[in-house]
């Protein structure tokens, strides 16, 4: 059962009026966490950006080790979060990452009537409904623009615009690490070399698992699905595929076919409570807006009954994330802020994507079935192909690619299994994102 | 002298609280104008979009001829604007177009404390400062998201985000008619045929002058400059070039050179009070986000110290404009709305664009100077070229293209004038928008 909250009538806000307390008073921020993003935020605040129109001061930063070096601006360090909240800051900025103690501290700040700004995608993905409800009930802003496509303001926009927010389909590149690696592989680089490059440049962590396996992207997709469908899904329900099984030859083949392979999140948002979603490397038509991005760039494509919109820019990085956090502080502290209208969301089941085309790679160490044998076997399972390439030799194996005409994934999987058994080859299949204007 | 209004402390709003008057009451809209956009808006409201969460009613539409057929929803027609305002609507939606009576009626609505939503780019370009000041002083929202890139919400976002709004350079495709024509010409179509196609499909008006000459784009650029620099420029100050002198061969040559010719607006927003801006067909590097658009699509690229952002989608069309207007109504009526912080803007002079490369076409009916003579003559004016093509025959004349290395426009113009005199050829030159990541 959905509780519809009238989006035209936000509830009255008890947030203390900064104006009444004198516009010239410093705004005070309690900073929870002092990793890369937290340190960048402290540096940004220390520059006193003139655009803010007033002075902002970080009253303290929560860290586990208070004997570490203090950040820019001489921010005092503390290991006691309650002491920070007792100081009644104007805003709490949470950049601890992870679920606890972030969840407990955000809930406590909201309960005390303190607006919260966070960049914590894992927290929003796992506990977003609980936190948004708490914020709504307390009539206190909770802002999280930096949690998805950190450098591009767009999430907050759709909170306020109900028609534009009626999105029926969305697709995005929301993980810069995977995108950088696939962009490098387009130049012929092997996966492992591309990953090493990403690590050298600071685009990938030492343990890159969350990025390359699609977990980071799935958390962001969970947030996008909540934003645009008011459906409650858990990140674990979303089928994910990583990028580590791809070959440079896959990227080259995609270009031959008039497109590119991109690390994609996708959701079809149909009726409330029923949707399909996936995270996977996908073949993207060259005319799809996502195909125009490269390197670490992120972007989100949103389709509604009214229009198809595309928003792109930097998706990560301490400096740009800090900027978005500080803009969220400005929004949270504007006297006439809106608490996000909170809707009790509907628990949704994630079903398999609708029928679509697939780019399939067949790999074998000792010879592949002929093109006609392959087509015959697949057609006996009612799977039709539009194109089967010649066999090409790759290090240690032969490869052949084919494009399967629109079919459901489970049907394709069944056909490919029997191909694997009959012909002794391995198969890899990627969904196809078609040109949205076609 | 700039009056800085603290963006963190919006003034208290005297707008009547829709909640206090009962959330179930219809919201009432007075519609000024019933052309294509006004009629689409009436149709949209008549569908009672469920996303709004409450019923919206158009209490009357201002028309010059009240004996015309009533629009969808049986909206009463009137020729008396004061009677409409006397009915104390919750919002005025202005889609009259043009300057008067739109300006007078918007000012009167604001003075009466009635929020105004408008799609009128000419009005905003010519009188935006006056209207924004009136809205700010009356503490009443004035929303105009539909005035630039009508289908893509982005302008309102930057009102609330001071750091993201600190844009230093912007470039856009904001006129769908010109963009459609140039996209058709990329397929080899002559200008006149492409224009006829645009008219047949409803993308160009019967008198397309404002679109093809760049006037519509210059009005939108005036609004963008105000939004992102708080500089007051008049549309007439912005140098404009139309697209009607281009040949299909120019578009083909641009592709050869690794880019495309797009109808561009561009501004360098330096110090307050000093900026450069132009509207012109420009050579756009294939790696520039604007090059990824085609057909009637619009897009705006915004560069700040923090990030480069790109927003794209439909720029016009009655249905999509109506949707944006209704979302603006929702924003304007949200109880905790923000009146746009109004800054007294600085009168700015528009100077010539900074040094850049140029794509130059030489045309002559009776023979062109040789490549080496051309290069020699230009180099005697200290203009250096990176590439001069072979002569190609076009209907009635010969053409040759060259790329001039970075130089100021006035220096190039002087050199080209002497080339015109000495060699009896005509010249056309287009600015180059470089790959922003290069």
PDB file of C-alpha atoms in Angstrom, chain A residues 6-13 18-19 23 27 44 49 51-54 143 145 151-153 157-158 160-164 166 287 292 294 306-314 320 323-324 326-328 330-331 333-338, chain B residues 6-13 18-19 23 27 44 49 51-54 143 145 151-153 157-158 160-164 166 287 292 294 306-314 320 323-324 326-328 330-331 333-338:
ATOM      1  CA  UNK A   6       1.113  15.519  -1.880  1.00  0.00           C
ATOM      2  CA  UNK A   7       4.236  16.827  -3.613  1.00  0.00           C
ATOM      3  CA  UNK A   8       2.705  20.276  -3.926  1.00  0.00           C
ATOM      4  CA  UNK A   9       2.304  20.635  -0.189  1.00  0.00           C
ATOM      5  CA  UNK A  10       5.512  19.969   1.673  1.00  0.00           C
ATOM      6  CA  UNK A  11       5.156  19.878   5.396  1.00  0.00           C
ATOM      7  CA  UNK A  12       6.065  22.926   7.465  1.00  0.00           C
ATOM      8  CA  UNK A  13       9.682  22.969   8.520  1.00  0.00           C
ATOM      9  CA  UNK A  18      19.511  30.906   9.882  1.00  0.00           C
ATOM     10  CA  UNK A  19      18.261  34.376   9.037  1.00  0.00           C
ATOM     11  CA  UNK A  23      23.093  36.134   8.474  1.00  0.00           C
ATOM     12  CA  UNK A  27      27.528  28.396   9.492  1.00  0.00           C
ATOM     13  CA  UNK A  44      37.289  23.414   0.126  1.00  0.00           C
ATOM     14  CA  UNK A  49      34.342  29.987  -1.487  1.00  0.00           C
ATOM     15  CA  UNK A  51      29.929  32.001  -3.978  1.00  0.00           C
ATOM     16  CA  UNK A  52      28.479  30.902  -0.635  1.00  0.00           C
ATOM     17  CA  UNK A  53      28.030  34.502   0.422  1.00  0.00           C
ATOM     18  CA  UNK A  54      28.893  33.739   4.046  1.00  0.00           C
ATOM     19  CA  UNK A 143      20.516  15.560   0.864  1.00  0.00           C
ATOM     20  CA  UNK A 145      23.258  14.567  -4.518  1.00  0.00           C
ATOM     21  CA  UNK A 151      29.696  15.938  -9.934  1.00  0.00           C
ATOM     22  CA  UNK A 152      26.395  16.434 -11.767  1.00  0.00           C
ATOM     23  CA  UNK A 153      23.445  17.993  -9.950  1.00  0.00           C
ATOM     24  CA  UNK A 157      15.953  18.550  -9.413  1.00  0.00           C
ATOM     25  CA  UNK A 158      13.576  15.624  -9.831  1.00  0.00           C
ATOM     26  CA  UNK A 160      10.724  19.033  -7.120  1.00  0.00           C
ATOM     27  CA  UNK A 161       9.471  18.256 -10.633  1.00  0.00           C
ATOM     28  CA  UNK A 162       6.860  15.496 -10.546  1.00  0.00           C
ATOM     29  CA  UNK A 163       6.209  15.237 -14.294  1.00  0.00           C
ATOM     30  CA  UNK A 164       9.858  15.119 -15.328  1.00  0.00           C
ATOM     31  CA  UNK A 166       7.883  10.150 -14.075  1.00  0.00           C
ATOM     32  CA  UNK A 287      23.762   6.724 -31.389  1.00  0.00           C
ATOM     33  CA  UNK A 292      29.392   9.505 -26.455  1.00  0.00           C
ATOM     34  CA  UNK A 294      34.644   7.907 -22.507  1.00  0.00           C
ATOM     35  CA  UNK A 306       7.465  13.490 -22.201  1.00  0.00           C
ATOM     36  CA  UNK A 307      11.133  13.467 -23.133  1.00  0.00           C
ATOM     37  CA  UNK A 308      14.477  11.703 -23.107  1.00  0.00           C
ATOM     38  CA  UNK A 309      17.026  13.572 -21.018  1.00  0.00           C
ATOM     39  CA  UNK A 310      20.743  13.057 -20.659  1.00  0.00           C
ATOM     40  CA  UNK A 311      22.937  14.385 -17.842  1.00  0.00           C
ATOM     41  CA  UNK A 312      26.692  13.797 -17.808  1.00  0.00           C
ATOM     42  CA  UNK A 313      29.885  14.893 -16.112  1.00  0.00           C
ATOM     43  CA  UNK A 314      32.358  13.685 -13.504  1.00  0.00           C
ATOM     44  CA  UNK A 320      34.294  17.417  -7.192  1.00  0.00           C
ATOM     45  CA  UNK A 323      31.927  20.711  -4.175  1.00  0.00           C
ATOM     46  CA  UNK A 324      28.638  18.855  -4.520  1.00  0.00           C
ATOM     47  CA  UNK A 326      28.973  22.003  -0.110  1.00  0.00           C
ATOM     48  CA  UNK A 327      26.225  22.879  -2.615  1.00  0.00           C
ATOM     49  CA  UNK A 328      24.018  20.401  -0.759  1.00  0.00           C
ATOM     50  CA  UNK A 330      23.769  25.481   0.795  1.00  0.00           C
ATOM     51  CA  UNK A 331      20.501  23.844  -0.273  1.00  0.00           C
ATOM     52  CA  UNK A 333      20.409  25.554   4.893  1.00  0.00           C
ATOM     53  CA  UNK A 334      18.312  27.728   2.642  1.00  0.00           C
ATOM     54  CA  UNK A 335      15.525  28.857   4.888  1.00  0.00           C
ATOM     55  CA  UNK A 336      12.773  27.832   2.524  1.00  0.00           C
ATOM     56  CA  UNK A 337      14.230  24.395   1.986  1.00  0.00           C
ATOM     57  CA  UNK A 338      11.987  21.521   1.131  1.00  0.00           C
TER      58      UNK A 338
ATOM     59  CA  UNK B   6      23.037  35.908   0.644  1.00  0.00           C
ATOM     60  CA  UNK B   7      22.046  32.784  -1.291  1.00  0.00           C
ATOM     61  CA  UNK B   8      21.849  30.801   1.922  1.00  0.00           C
ATOM     62  CA  UNK B   9      19.193  33.023   3.383  1.00  0.00           C
ATOM     63  CA  UNK B  10      16.243  33.486   1.088  1.00  0.00           C
ATOM     64  CA  UNK B  11      13.734  36.021   2.266  1.00  0.00           C
ATOM     65  CA  UNK B  12      10.580  34.874   4.031  1.00  0.00           C
ATOM     66  CA  UNK B  13       7.738  34.143   1.663  1.00  0.00           C
ATOM     67  CA  UNK B  18      -1.795  26.095  -0.115  1.00  0.00           C
ATOM     68  CA  UNK B  19      -1.749  23.638   2.766  1.00  0.00           C
ATOM     69  CA  UNK B  23      -4.746  20.308   0.190  1.00  0.00           C
ATOM     70  CA  UNK B  27      -5.127  24.670  -7.728  1.00  0.00           C
ATOM     71  CA  UNK B  44      -2.017  18.511 -20.395  1.00  0.00           C
ATOM     72  CA  UNK B  49      -1.600  14.119 -14.469  1.00  0.00           C
ATOM     73  CA  UNK B  51       2.001  12.801 -10.586  1.00  0.00           C
ATOM     74  CA  UNK B  52       0.799  16.205  -9.393  1.00  0.00           C
ATOM     75  CA  UNK B  53      -1.069  14.599  -6.524  1.00  0.00           C
ATOM     76  CA  UNK B  54      -3.924  17.112  -6.706  1.00  0.00           C
ATOM     77  CA  UNK B 143       9.958  30.504 -12.900  1.00  0.00           C
ATOM     78  CA  UNK B 145      12.702  26.748 -16.893  1.00  0.00           C
ATOM     79  CA  UNK B 151      12.450  19.992 -22.094  1.00  0.00           C
ATOM     80  CA  UNK B 152      15.492  19.723 -19.823  1.00  0.00           C
ATOM     81  CA  UNK B 153      15.278  20.900 -16.212  1.00  0.00           C
ATOM     82  CA  UNK B 157      18.958  23.657 -10.234  1.00  0.00           C
ATOM     83  CA  UNK B 158      21.710  26.249 -10.451  1.00  0.00           C
ATOM     84  CA  UNK B 160      20.096  26.703  -5.533  1.00  0.00           C
ATOM     85  CA  UNK B 161      23.665  25.484  -5.992  1.00  0.00           C
ATOM     86  CA  UNK B 162      26.116  28.395  -5.802  1.00  0.00           C
ATOM     87  CA  UNK B 163      29.316  26.427  -6.424  1.00  0.00           C
ATOM     88  CA  UNK B 164      28.033  24.493  -9.429  1.00  0.00           C
ATOM     89  CA  UNK B 166      30.102  29.403 -10.817  1.00  0.00           C
ATOM     90  CA  UNK B 287      34.969  14.851 -28.936  1.00  0.00           C
ATOM     91  CA  UNK B 292      27.117  13.986 -30.074  1.00  0.00           C
ATOM     92  CA  UNK B 294      21.814  15.627 -33.943  1.00  0.00           C
ATOM     93  CA  UNK B 306      35.039  22.138 -10.405  1.00  0.00           C
ATOM     94  CA  UNK B 307      33.632  20.196 -13.361  1.00  0.00           C
ATOM     95  CA  UNK B 308      32.361  20.169 -16.926  1.00  0.00           C
ATOM     96  CA  UNK B 309      28.689  19.272 -17.078  1.00  0.00           C
ATOM     97  CA  UNK B 310      26.482  18.468 -20.043  1.00  0.00           C
ATOM     98  CA  UNK B 311      22.672  18.531 -20.098  1.00  0.00           C
ATOM     99  CA  UNK B 312      20.727  17.556 -23.226  1.00  0.00           C
ATOM    100  CA  UNK B 313      17.257  16.715 -24.441  1.00  0.00           C
ATOM    101  CA  UNK B 314      14.383  18.274 -26.358  1.00  0.00           C
ATOM    102  CA  UNK B 320       7.276  19.026 -23.844  1.00  0.00           C
ATOM    103  CA  UNK B 323       5.199  19.584 -19.268  1.00  0.00           C
ATOM    104  CA  UNK B 324       8.028  21.839 -18.117  1.00  0.00           C
ATOM    105  CA  UNK B 326       3.433  22.377 -15.265  1.00  0.00           C
ATOM    106  CA  UNK B 327       6.506  21.205 -13.322  1.00  0.00           C
ATOM    107  CA  UNK B 328       7.342  24.891 -12.805  1.00  0.00           C
ATOM    108  CA  UNK B 330       4.443  22.509  -9.024  1.00  0.00           C
ATOM    109  CA  UNK B 331       7.708  24.135  -7.920  1.00  0.00           C
ATOM    110  CA  UNK B 333       3.352  26.287  -5.466  1.00  0.00           C
ATOM    111  CA  UNK B 334       5.399  24.149  -3.133  1.00  0.00           C
ATOM    112  CA  UNK B 335       4.922  25.814   0.194  1.00  0.00           C
ATOM    113  CA  UNK B 336       8.602  26.022   0.987  1.00  0.00           C
ATOM    114  CA  UNK B 337       9.460  27.475  -2.389  1.00  0.00           C
ATOM    115  CA  UNK B 338      12.440  29.725  -2.775  1.00  0.00           C
TER     116      UNK B 338
END
